[in-house]
XYZ file of C-alpha atoms in Angstrom:
678
model
C -139.540 -125.309 67.048
C -136.454 -126.512 68.962
C -135.315 -129.397 66.740
C -134.142 -127.000 64.024
C -131.413 -125.398 66.153
C -130.249 -128.851 67.265
C -130.096 -129.854 63.577
C -128.158 -126.716 62.783
C -125.712 -127.673 65.530
C -125.395 -131.171 64.099
C -124.642 -129.889 60.619
C -122.114 -127.409 62.018
C -120.377 -130.138 63.964
C -120.454 -132.279 60.842
C -118.693 -129.513 58.930
C -116.062 -129.090 61.622
C -115.392 -132.823 61.472
C -115.252 -132.620 57.662
C -112.655 -129.848 57.869
C -110.514 -131.982 60.169
C -110.907 -134.945 57.806
C -110.034 -132.863 54.743
C -106.956 -131.470 56.505
C -105.810 -134.984 57.382
C -106.361 -136.183 53.807
C -104.342 -133.342 52.300
C -101.643 -133.086 54.986
C -99.134 -135.540 53.407
C -99.207 -133.545 50.172
C -98.167 -130.293 51.848
C -94.541 -131.438 52.006
C -94.267 -131.687 48.223
C -92.342 -129.452 45.865
C -93.110 -126.835 43.233
C -94.377 -128.209 39.925
C -94.728 -127.222 36.260
C -96.236 -123.706 36.019
C -95.181 -122.980 39.605
C -91.723 -122.229 38.224
C -92.446 -119.341 35.814
C -95.137 -117.931 38.093
C -93.362 -118.274 41.442
C -89.877 -119.795 41.603
C -88.427 -117.917 38.617
C -90.633 -114.856 39.062
C -88.315 -112.490 40.917
C -90.899 -109.719 40.776
C -92.981 -111.256 43.554
C -89.982 -112.265 45.669
C -90.060 -109.042 47.664
C -88.149 -108.183 50.842
C -90.375 -105.368 52.161
C -93.923 -104.028 51.974
C -93.150 -100.720 50.305
C -95.734 -99.600 47.763
C -93.309 -99.988 44.852
C -92.474 -103.568 45.902
C -96.120 -104.496 46.284
C -97.050 -103.009 42.907
C -94.153 -104.810 41.242
C -95.283 -108.077 42.830
C -98.920 -107.479 41.902
C -98.024 -106.953 38.239
C -95.417 -109.719 38.000
C -97.513 -112.664 36.825
C -96.649 -114.028 33.370
C -99.809 -116.157 33.361
C -102.144 -113.521 31.960
C -102.225 -110.090 30.404
C -104.513 -109.079 33.289
C -101.690 -110.003 35.714
C -104.052 -111.395 38.406
C -102.657 -108.991 41.038
C -104.516 -110.300 44.093
C -103.216 -113.840 43.572
C -99.705 -112.491 42.980
C -99.864 -110.430 46.178
C -100.851 -113.554 48.107
C -97.792 -115.291 46.647
C -95.642 -112.326 47.667
C -97.024 -112.592 51.216
C -96.020 -116.259 51.311
C -92.531 -115.341 50.143
C -92.205 -112.664 52.818
C -93.335 -115.122 55.490
C -91.348 -118.229 54.563
C -89.332 -117.694 51.394
C -89.629 -120.451 48.800
C -90.613 -123.185 51.230
C -93.431 -125.036 49.388
C -95.062 -126.204 52.631
C -96.313 -122.767 53.649
C -97.564 -122.040 50.135
C -99.500 -125.313 49.962
C -100.817 -124.830 53.506
C -102.187 -121.431 52.460
C -103.910 -123.124 49.522
C -105.449 -125.661 51.890
C -106.800 -122.908 54.156
C -108.431 -121.240 51.142
C -109.911 -124.598 50.101
C -111.362 -125.168 53.584
C -112.861 -121.661 53.581
C -114.397 -122.437 50.203
C -115.785 -125.664 51.621
C -117.474 -123.748 54.436
C -118.900 -121.288 51.913
C -120.215 -124.188 49.813
C -121.948 -125.440 52.966
C -123.539 -122.055 53.721
C -124.538 -121.442 50.099
C -126.049 -124.903 49.676
C -127.996 -124.619 52.916
C -129.311 -121.214 51.840
C -130.368 -122.591 48.449
C -132.074 -125.625 49.987
C -133.967 -123.476 52.451
C -134.940 -121.024 49.725
C -136.422 -123.844 47.670
C -138.251 -125.381 50.631
C -139.526 -122.056 51.998
C -141.171 -120.973 48.733
C -144.845 -121.858 48.603
C -146.335 -123.399 45.515
C -147.606 -120.806 43.063
C -151.044 -119.496 44.084
C -150.729 -121.226 47.462
C -150.330 -119.045 50.515
C -147.589 -119.853 52.984
C -150.166 -120.556 55.666
C -151.478 -123.486 53.642
C -148.254 -125.440 54.109
C -148.016 -128.200 56.655
C -146.825 -126.760 59.988
C -144.311 -129.572 60.343
C -142.883 -129.181 56.869
C -140.591 -126.162 57.501
C -138.749 -127.579 60.542
C -138.340 -130.890 58.773
C -137.021 -129.141 55.641
C -134.678 -127.033 57.762
C -133.235 -130.130 59.407
C -132.772 -131.806 56.050
C -131.168 -128.703 54.519
C -128.357 -128.602 57.069
C -127.494 -132.286 56.689
C -127.657 -132.293 52.872
C -125.592 -129.086 52.710
C -122.953 -130.673 54.933
C -122.874 -133.779 52.734
C -122.398 -131.678 49.587
C -119.692 -129.505 51.148
C -117.820 -132.519 52.528
C -117.992 -134.274 49.196
C -116.808 -131.159 47.374
C -113.805 -130.712 49.670
C -112.778 -134.347 49.167
C -113.327 -134.660 45.397
C -110.115 -135.900 43.716
C -110.671 -133.608 40.731
C -110.280 -130.594 43.052
C -106.887 -131.703 44.366
C -104.906 -129.553 41.939
C -106.729 -126.495 43.266
C -105.002 -127.208 46.590
C -101.634 -128.905 46.066
C -100.741 -127.303 42.729
C -99.600 -124.002 44.193
C -100.169 -121.759 41.189
C -103.825 -122.798 41.063
C -104.425 -120.679 44.116
C -105.477 -118.285 41.370
C -108.484 -120.537 40.725
C -109.382 -121.275 44.348
C -108.959 -117.634 45.412
C -111.151 -116.397 42.551
C -113.820 -118.901 43.570
C -113.627 -117.738 47.179
C -115.094 -114.442 45.993
C -117.519 -116.191 43.624
C -118.963 -118.180 46.523
C -119.118 -115.092 48.761
C -120.933 -113.213 46.014
C -123.465 -115.982 45.455
C -124.088 -116.365 49.190
C -124.690 -112.623 49.496
C -127.057 -112.761 46.540
C -129.125 -115.612 47.993
C -129.307 -113.934 51.415
C -130.439 -110.727 49.732
C -133.149 -112.590 47.846
C -134.298 -114.292 51.041
C -134.664 -110.874 52.623
C -136.697 -109.707 49.641
C -138.913 -112.798 49.901
C -139.596 -111.883 53.515
C -140.660 -108.372 52.514
C -137.438 -106.736 53.735
C -134.817 -104.749 51.881
C -132.371 -106.935 50.041
C -131.988 -105.601 46.492
C -128.852 -103.616 47.218
C -127.286 -106.587 48.994
C -127.957 -108.723 45.904
C -126.454 -106.219 43.503
C -123.456 -105.195 45.615
C -122.590 -108.834 46.381
C -122.401 -109.693 42.694
C -120.561 -106.549 41.579
C -118.009 -106.357 44.390
C -117.269 -110.076 44.479
C -116.840 -110.174 40.704
C -114.429 -107.235 40.815
C -112.341 -108.784 43.594
C -112.431 -112.241 42.042
C -111.178 -110.883 38.727
C -108.075 -109.646 40.546
C -107.294 -113.298 41.305
C -108.328 -114.916 37.995
C -110.553 -114.129 35.034
C -112.893 -117.064 35.749
C -114.637 -114.889 38.359
C -116.285 -113.078 35.451
C -118.833 -115.905 35.429
C -120.321 -114.873 38.787
C -123.138 -112.747 37.248
C -124.165 -115.744 35.122
C -124.268 -118.025 38.176
C -126.389 -115.474 40.055
C -128.741 -115.221 37.078
C -129.137 -119.005 36.977
C -129.994 -119.040 40.680
C -132.538 -116.274 40.147
C -134.101 -118.005 37.149
C -134.289 -121.520 38.577
C -134.838 -120.881 42.291
C -136.443 -117.448 42.692
C -138.019 -116.980 39.236
C -137.775 -113.188 39.576
C -140.553 -113.419 42.176
C -143.062 -114.775 39.681
C -146.181 -116.049 41.451
C -144.887 -115.263 44.962
C -146.692 -113.726 47.855
C -147.691 -110.089 48.239
C -144.755 -109.371 50.535
C -142.373 -108.955 47.617
C -141.817 -105.616 45.948
C -142.490 -105.941 42.218
C -140.290 -102.890 41.552
C -137.376 -104.776 43.078
C -137.917 -107.607 40.600
C -137.856 -105.149 37.721
C -134.660 -103.778 39.225
C -133.146 -107.255 39.203
C -133.996 -107.684 35.541
C -132.324 -104.377 34.680
C -129.377 -105.338 36.865
C -128.749 -108.589 34.966
C -129.186 -106.773 31.667
C -126.375 -104.411 32.688
C -123.936 -106.818 34.358
C -124.576 -109.934 32.244
C -126.317 -109.407 28.904
C -124.610 -106.152 27.900
C -121.037 -107.257 28.787
C -121.654 -110.563 27.009
C -122.769 -108.827 23.803
C -119.897 -106.331 23.923
C -117.367 -109.056 24.736
C -118.465 -111.291 21.870
C -118.446 -108.359 19.454
C -114.898 -107.569 20.549
C -113.547 -111.130 20.569
C -115.212 -112.849 17.634
C -113.543 -110.940 14.751
C -110.109 -111.852 16.088
C -111.046 -115.436 16.923
C -112.317 -116.008 13.388
C -108.856 -115.187 12.001
C -106.473 -118.088 11.488
C -103.650 -116.129 13.159
C -105.438 -116.389 16.513
C -104.860 -120.145 16.435
C -101.359 -120.153 14.921
C -99.657 -121.291 18.126
C -102.201 -124.052 18.772
C -102.490 -127.490 17.228
C -106.261 -127.061 16.961
C -108.648 -124.646 15.266
C -111.852 -123.058 16.500
C -113.873 -125.878 14.963
C -111.744 -128.735 16.265
C -111.619 -127.086 19.675
C -115.399 -126.995 19.957
C -115.628 -130.635 18.884
C -112.945 -131.683 21.359
C -114.439 -129.723 24.242
C -117.744 -131.567 23.862
C -115.863 -134.773 24.695
C -113.834 -133.135 27.434
C -116.794 -131.546 29.222
C -118.516 -134.940 29.114
C -115.407 -136.670 30.453
C -115.199 -134.189 33.312
C -118.502 -135.550 34.654
C -117.065 -139.058 34.965
C -113.771 -137.719 36.317
C -115.675 -135.826 39.003
C -118.158 -138.460 40.136
C -116.403 -141.744 39.273
C -112.730 -140.785 39.055
C -109.992 -143.207 38.142
C -106.257 -142.595 38.569
C -105.715 -142.905 34.824
C -108.238 -140.158 34.124
C -106.906 -137.707 36.705
C -103.382 -137.736 35.344
C -102.642 -133.983 35.667
C -100.935 -133.922 32.256
C -103.335 -134.339 29.339
C -101.101 -133.550 26.358
C -101.847 -137.036 24.998
C -105.456 -136.059 24.263
C -106.569 -136.863 20.739
C -108.077 -133.776 19.137
C -111.456 -134.246 17.481
C -111.383 -133.537 13.753
C -114.946 -134.648 12.975
C -118.109 -135.973 14.542
C -116.807 -139.535 14.300
C -113.085 -138.836 14.565
C -112.937 -140.146 17.207
C -116.437 -141.582 17.524
C -116.678 -140.408 21.129
C -117.022 -136.857 19.780
C -120.608 -137.489 18.733
C -121.299 -139.236 22.031
C -119.883 -136.240 23.884
C -122.063 -133.805 21.968
C -125.100 -135.970 22.719
C -124.215 -136.145 26.403
C -123.793 -132.366 26.725
C -127.137 -131.937 24.948
C -128.713 -134.425 27.368
C -127.421 -132.393 30.330
C -128.943 -129.241 28.843
C -132.252 -131.009 28.179
C -132.246 -132.451 31.699
C -131.678 -128.994 33.116
C -134.644 -127.622 31.164
C -137.067 -130.456 31.913
C -136.278 -130.532 35.633
C -136.373 -126.763 36.174
C -139.814 -126.905 37.878
C -140.019 -130.403 39.259
C -136.526 -130.493 40.792
C -135.073 -126.973 40.640
C -131.850 -127.880 42.458
C -131.103 -130.618 39.947
C -131.685 -128.110 37.163
C -129.560 -125.496 38.923
C -126.707 -127.922 39.475
C -126.635 -128.917 35.808
C -126.911 -125.275 34.747
C -124.009 -124.244 36.993
C -121.882 -127.100 35.641
C -122.530 -126.208 32.002
C -122.314 -122.486 32.680
C -118.935 -122.843 34.352
C -117.468 -124.388 31.191
C -118.838 -121.717 28.862
C -115.727 -119.588 29.396
C -112.946 -122.179 29.193
C -114.679 -124.818 27.070
C -115.889 -122.913 24.039
C -114.337 -120.309 21.715
C -111.282 -118.962 23.549
C -107.938 -120.380 22.275
C -106.939 -121.795 25.669
C -105.363 -125.143 26.409
C -107.980 -127.818 25.860
C -108.062 -129.532 29.203
C -107.240 -128.856 32.847
C -108.665 -130.574 35.909
C -108.793 -127.359 37.965
C -111.430 -125.949 35.595
C -113.902 -128.074 37.546
C -113.216 -126.419 40.896
C -116.585 -124.641 40.768
C -118.251 -126.859 38.159
C -117.973 -129.877 40.469
C -120.193 -128.061 42.983
C -122.912 -127.980 40.339
C -122.741 -131.730 39.789
C -122.909 -132.430 43.519
C -125.841 -130.042 43.910
C -127.696 -132.030 41.261
C -126.793 -135.485 42.584
C -126.350 -135.541 46.358
C -129.858 -134.337 47.382
C -131.365 -137.132 45.269
C -129.138 -139.787 46.839
C -129.654 -138.395 50.357
C -133.425 -137.957 50.063
C -135.695 -140.090 52.296
C -138.561 -142.162 50.929
C -141.159 -139.551 51.761
C -142.894 -137.416 49.184
C -141.195 -134.019 48.934
C -142.760 -130.824 47.692
C -141.331 -129.063 44.652
C -141.912 -125.352 44.748
C -142.775 -124.046 41.338
C -145.552 -125.952 39.607
C -148.935 -124.594 38.613
C -152.192 -125.938 40.063
C -154.015 -128.739 38.339
C -157.466 -128.374 36.883
C -158.966 -129.749 40.128
C -157.278 -127.004 42.102
C -154.765 -129.287 43.818
C -151.102 -128.362 43.396
C -149.347 -130.578 40.862
C -146.182 -129.783 42.698
C -145.160 -133.039 44.233
C -142.096 -135.101 43.442
C -142.642 -138.785 43.034
C -141.561 -140.827 46.038
C -137.895 -141.749 45.901
C -137.736 -145.478 46.611
C -134.772 -147.618 47.643
C -133.555 -145.200 50.289
C -131.056 -147.686 51.752
C -129.319 -148.459 48.406
C -129.215 -144.741 47.608
C -127.680 -143.894 50.963
C -125.176 -146.728 50.644
C -124.241 -145.494 47.164
C -123.672 -141.976 48.473
C -121.559 -143.290 51.327
C -119.569 -145.446 48.918
C -118.923 -142.496 46.610
C -117.763 -140.311 49.483
C -115.435 -143.071 50.660
C -114.066 -143.460 47.118
C -113.437 -139.718 46.829
C -111.728 -139.530 50.224
C -109.498 -142.562 49.646
C -108.431 -141.549 46.145
C -107.684 -137.996 47.212
C -105.691 -139.294 50.187
C -103.631 -141.647 48.005
C -102.978 -138.935 45.432
C -102.086 -136.373 48.104
C -99.624 -138.851 49.563
C -97.919 -139.141 46.160
C -97.793 -135.349 45.896
C -95.816 -135.230 49.131
C -92.597 -136.344 47.443
C -91.322 -135.081 44.057
C -90.063 -138.466 42.892
C -93.145 -140.413 43.966
C -95.323 -137.787 42.273
C -93.358 -137.936 39.016
C -93.499 -141.730 39.028
C -97.214 -141.726 39.831
C -98.117 -139.232 37.087
C -95.950 -141.035 34.505
C -97.682 -144.321 35.369
C -101.113 -142.686 35.077
C -100.336 -141.199 31.655
C -97.795 -143.400 29.821
C -98.558 -141.684 26.481
C -98.103 -138.162 27.849
C -94.844 -136.537 26.678
C -95.006 -134.042 29.512
C -95.466 -136.710 32.205
C -92.536 -138.737 30.896
C -90.378 -135.610 30.612
C -91.164 -134.591 34.195
C -90.190 -138.070 35.361
C -86.855 -137.795 33.540
C -86.281 -134.269 34.843
C -86.958 -135.428 38.409
C -84.436 -138.244 38.027
C -81.894 -135.657 36.855
C -82.536 -133.520 39.934
C -82.066 -136.518 42.196
C -78.850 -137.485 40.368
C -77.167 -134.124 41.068
C -75.443 -134.619 37.692
C -73.335 -137.411 39.161
C -72.531 -139.851 36.303
C -72.421 -142.691 38.843
C -75.841 -141.963 40.297
C -78.441 -144.758 39.967
C -80.913 -142.130 38.704
C -78.973 -141.371 35.497
C -80.053 -144.400 33.450
C -83.752 -144.053 34.372
C -83.471 -140.387 33.378
C -82.190 -141.317 29.909
C -84.969 -143.877 29.472
C -87.769 -141.533 30.503
C -86.506 -138.577 28.428
C -85.894 -140.610 25.273
C -89.365 -142.112 25.631
C -90.817 -138.606 25.976
C -88.893 -137.327 22.931
C -90.253 -140.151 20.775
C -93.906 -139.629 21.698
C -96.089 -137.862 19.110
C -96.602 -134.109 19.505
C -93.882 -133.788 22.133
C -92.096 -130.464 22.526
C -88.312 -130.060 22.564
C -88.249 -130.281 26.356
C -86.954 -133.903 26.396
C -84.161 -133.157 23.909
C -83.245 -130.018 25.815
C -83.028 -132.010 29.065
C -80.869 -134.710 27.469
C -78.498 -132.119 25.997
C -78.436 -130.175 29.253
C -77.749 -133.290 31.353
C -74.870 -134.565 29.261
C -73.362 -131.094 28.959
C -73.442 -130.657 32.745
C -71.814 -134.075 33.226
C -69.190 -133.489 30.518
C -70.495 -136.355 28.408
C -70.747 -136.241 24.584
C -74.026 -134.881 23.212
C -75.652 -137.121 20.633
C -76.235 -135.584 17.213
C -79.577 -137.378 17.143
C -80.757 -135.172 20.010
C -79.804 -131.979 18.166
C -81.397 -133.256 14.956
C -84.631 -134.096 16.735
C -84.723 -130.736 18.528
C -84.079 -128.692 15.390
C -86.437 -130.831 13.327
C -89.313 -130.205 15.738
C -88.654 -126.456 15.720
C -88.727 -126.439 11.930
C -91.833 -128.585 11.645
C -94.228 -126.438 13.683
C -94.534 -123.065 15.351
C -92.709 -123.184 18.703
C -94.919 -123.267 21.792
C -94.264 -121.984 25.297
C -92.409 -125.152 26.260
C -90.121 -124.807 23.243
C -89.383 -121.186 24.147
C -88.579 -122.237 27.719
C -86.252 -124.963 26.461
C -84.235 -122.557 24.340
C -84.074 -120.213 27.312
C -82.729 -122.973 29.578
C -79.997 -123.923 27.091
C -79.067 -120.257 26.628
C -78.794 -119.677 30.361
C -76.650 -122.778 30.822
C -74.291 -121.663 28.029
C -74.179 -118.063 29.279
C -73.269 -119.163 32.804
C -70.500 -121.433 31.482
C -72.107 -124.591 32.828
C -72.745 -126.150 29.397
C -70.292 -126.473 26.515
C -72.831 -126.415 23.678
C -72.149 -126.368 19.950
C -72.623 -122.760 18.854
C -73.512 -123.765 15.312
C -76.197 -126.157 16.531
C -77.625 -123.557 18.896
C -77.797 -121.028 16.059
C -79.503 -123.643 13.866
C -82.069 -124.167 16.627
C -82.801 -120.456 16.916
C -83.074 -120.020 13.149
C -85.494 -122.937 13.004
C -87.614 -121.359 15.746
C -87.575 -117.986 13.978
C -88.435 -119.440 10.560
C -92.174 -119.255 11.313
C -94.268 -116.094 10.917
C -94.609 -113.753 13.907
C -92.081 -115.285 16.314
C -92.745 -114.611 19.984
C -90.995 -111.841 21.848
C -89.573 -114.412 24.216
C -87.717 -116.399 21.561
C -86.470 -113.159 19.973
C -85.163 -111.942 23.320
C -83.584 -115.323 24.062
C -81.733 -115.333 20.746
C -80.602 -111.788 21.487
C -79.351 -112.943 24.889
C -77.416 -115.811 23.275
C -75.963 -113.601 20.537
C -74.863 -110.889 22.962
C -73.446 -113.041 25.779
C -72.259 -116.225 24.057
C -71.618 -115.376 20.400
C -70.405 -111.883 21.372
C -72.268 -110.580 18.324
C -73.386 -107.180 19.609
C -75.177 -106.139 16.439
C -77.266 -109.316 16.310
C -78.008 -109.059 20.020
C -79.324 -105.498 19.640
C -81.413 -106.343 16.578
C -83.063 -109.218 18.403
C -83.669 -107.071 21.492
C -85.265 -104.380 19.312
C -87.453 -107.018 17.677
C -88.525 -108.304 21.100
C -89.472 -104.756 22.168
C -91.495 -104.353 19.005
C -93.246 -107.717 19.455
C -94.125 -106.986 23.112
C -94.012 -103.194 23.518
C -95.537 -103.248 27.010
C -93.103 -105.753 28.511
C -90.586 -103.853 30.657
C -87.989 -106.652 30.772
C -87.149 -106.291 27.080
C -86.802 -102.512 27.424
C -84.449 -102.952 30.367
C -82.268 -105.360 28.394
C -82.106 -102.972 25.448
C -81.195 -100.037 27.712
C -78.367 -102.021 29.301
C -77.053 -102.983 25.881
C -77.046 -99.334 24.820
C -75.197 -98.301 27.974
C -72.611 -101.037 27.457
C -71.895 -99.635 23.983
C -71.983 -96.005 25.116
C -75.074 -95.257 23.025
C -76.577 -92.719 25.413
C -79.311 -91.682 22.985
C -80.755 -95.186 22.734
C -80.402 -95.690 26.488
C -82.185 -92.399 27.217
C -85.011 -93.412 24.877
C -85.554 -96.761 26.607
C -85.400 -95.146 30.059
C -88.055 -92.679 28.915
C -90.307 -95.534 27.813
C -89.749 -97.281 31.150
C -90.759 -94.125 33.006
C -94.086 -94.154 31.176
C -94.530 -97.820 32.126
C -93.641 -97.195 35.785
C -96.950 -97.882 37.553
C -96.913 -96.756 41.196
C -93.118 -96.866 41.303
C -92.818 -100.565 40.459
C -89.782 -99.863 38.238
C -88.175 -97.192 40.439
C -85.110 -99.182 41.446
C -84.383 -100.321 37.891
C -84.882 -96.843 36.430
C -82.672 -95.291 39.125
C -79.936 -97.821 38.420
C -80.078 -97.183 34.661
C -80.205 -93.422 35.176
C -77.126 -93.437 37.408
C -75.216 -95.471 34.837
C -76.322 -93.075 32.111
C -75.114 -90.113 34.174
C -71.708 -91.753 34.596
C -71.338 -91.881 30.809
C -71.173 -88.074 30.638
C-alpha cells in the first residue's frame, strides 16, 4: 500500500515542474502591451481606474464593463485591483492572468485525478468491490496521478489557450472557469463521498450552485457548469445505477431533482425567453449572418477548433478571424457538410463509448457541451479562440489517457455481465504502446514550442502585429492593427521609417472585403495629425461603407475617434465630410445609442450646433435608457444652456440609477452646478 503515496508525490512534483515550465513559456509575453478589446474594457474605461477602495468606487468599477449587459463585476473588480496596484502597466495585468491560468492548471490536475480514480474505483455492475484484483486499485491510483499530470500539463501549454492568458481582457474567461473547475471538483468529491456511504449530497449541490453564481460574476460562460456536472454524473456515476449497497438511493433521487431544478428548468425557461426574439430578423440586423447561416458556419468552426487544439498551426491560430467565409448552404463552402458530419461523428462517438470508455465519452461530451452556448443560436461573433479554454480540457480528457495507456488490459466500469456470468467489461488491449507514447510526447513538445514562440511575439507590440498580419493576410483587422502599430511607432513624424509601411498596411486593410471603416479612419487620422492632405478617396470609401451596411462596433469606434480628434483640436477635418459620414451611419433603422451620442458630441463641440447636439443626446438616452453616461452628457448640456428643468430631470434619473453610490461624485457635481444657477 506504500507505492500509491510515492506515486502521488511523483505526480505532484510533475505538476510543480509543469508550473515552472508553463511560467517560463509565457514569461516573454508578459512584457507585451494592451490589445484590441483591452482598450474599451480597460484602458479607456475610466470607471475601473479607481484611486481608493471606497464602496462607491468599487461599485462603479464593478459595473463599468462595456462588454456585457451583465457587467461581469468580479472580473471588473480584479481589473480595478490591478489598476490600484500598478496603474496601466500591462505586465502586472498579464502576470495576474498567468497566475489564474496556473491555478486552473492545478485544478485541472485535481479534477482529472478525481475523475480517473472515480472510474477505476467503481466496480462492474453486479460485481462486489471485494471481487476486484487486490493489486488493481494501487496500480490504478498510480496511473491516475501520472495521467492527470499529463493532461494538466498539456492543457496549460496548449497554444489555443494562449489568449486566455496574454490577452488581458480574457481574464473574464479564465476567471469564470476557475470557479467552473472548483465547482466540478467539489461535485466529484461529493459523489466520491456518497459512493463510500458518507454524506456528500450537500457538497455536490452547494459546489455547483455557489461556483455557478460566482463564475457568472466573471463571465456568462459559467452558466454551463450545471450541464458539465450533469454530464459527469451521467457518464461516470450513472446516478448510482447498479452500485453497491453503501449508497443512499434517496440521495440519487435528490440529485435527479437537483438537476431538474438547476439545469432542465432554467434551460426551458431560457429558451422560451430567448427564442421569440432570436427568430426576429431585427435580432440579427447588426450581423452579417442570420440564425441559419450562423448554425451552418458554427458546424465548421467547432470542427476546426478540434484541429486547432490538437494539431495547431500558426495560420489557424491567427487571433483575428474576420476573414472567415460564412456558410450559406451545405455545400457553400463544401466544408460545411464535412463539419456537420464531423460534429455528428463526435456525438456518435460519445454515445457509443459511454460504457466502454467513459472518460472518452465524457471528454467529447464536455467539448460539445461547452460550445452549446457560444456556438449555436445566440447572435455572438462567430469565432474566438478563447472559447476553447474549457472545451480543450474535454478533448485532452478523451485523448491523453488513450495515448498514455500501457499495453495491459484495463477494466471499464459500467458494462453488464455476459450470459456466462463473466463481466463483459474489459477494454481491448491497446497495442503499440511505444508509438503512442512517442506521439503524446511529440504533441506535448509541439504545444510547448508553439506556445513559446507565440508568447515571444506577444512580448512586443510590433512583433505581435507583424506576426498576426503574417498569419492572417486576408484579415482586415490584422492588417489594420499592423498599420495602427506602425503609426504608434512613428509618433506622427513624417520622416519616420514607419510611415510608409503604415500606409501600405492600412490601404491593404481598407481594400479587403467586409472591412470596417477602421483603416480609412486611421489614414485620415494619421494625415490630419501630420498636417498632410487627406485623400478624397479615403472619405469616399469611409462614407460608402457606412451607407452600404449597418455600422458595427468598429465603425462606431472609428467615428468616435475622429470626433475626439476634432474636438481636441488635433485634427483639421472637413466638417461637411464628417457630417456626411454621420448621416450615412444614421441612415439605417435603429441606429445605436453610441453613434447618436457621438454625433451629438460632434454637433455640440465642433459644429457648435446646440440644438442638434441636444436632439442627438436625447435620442441616445432614448436608445439606451439605462446608460448613465448619456444622461450625464444631457444634464451638462442643459446646465450649459441654463435649462434647469431639463437638468433637474436628468439628475433625478441618475439618482434612481445610482447603485450603492457609484454615481455620487457625478451627481454631487451636477447638483452643485444646478444650485449655482439659482
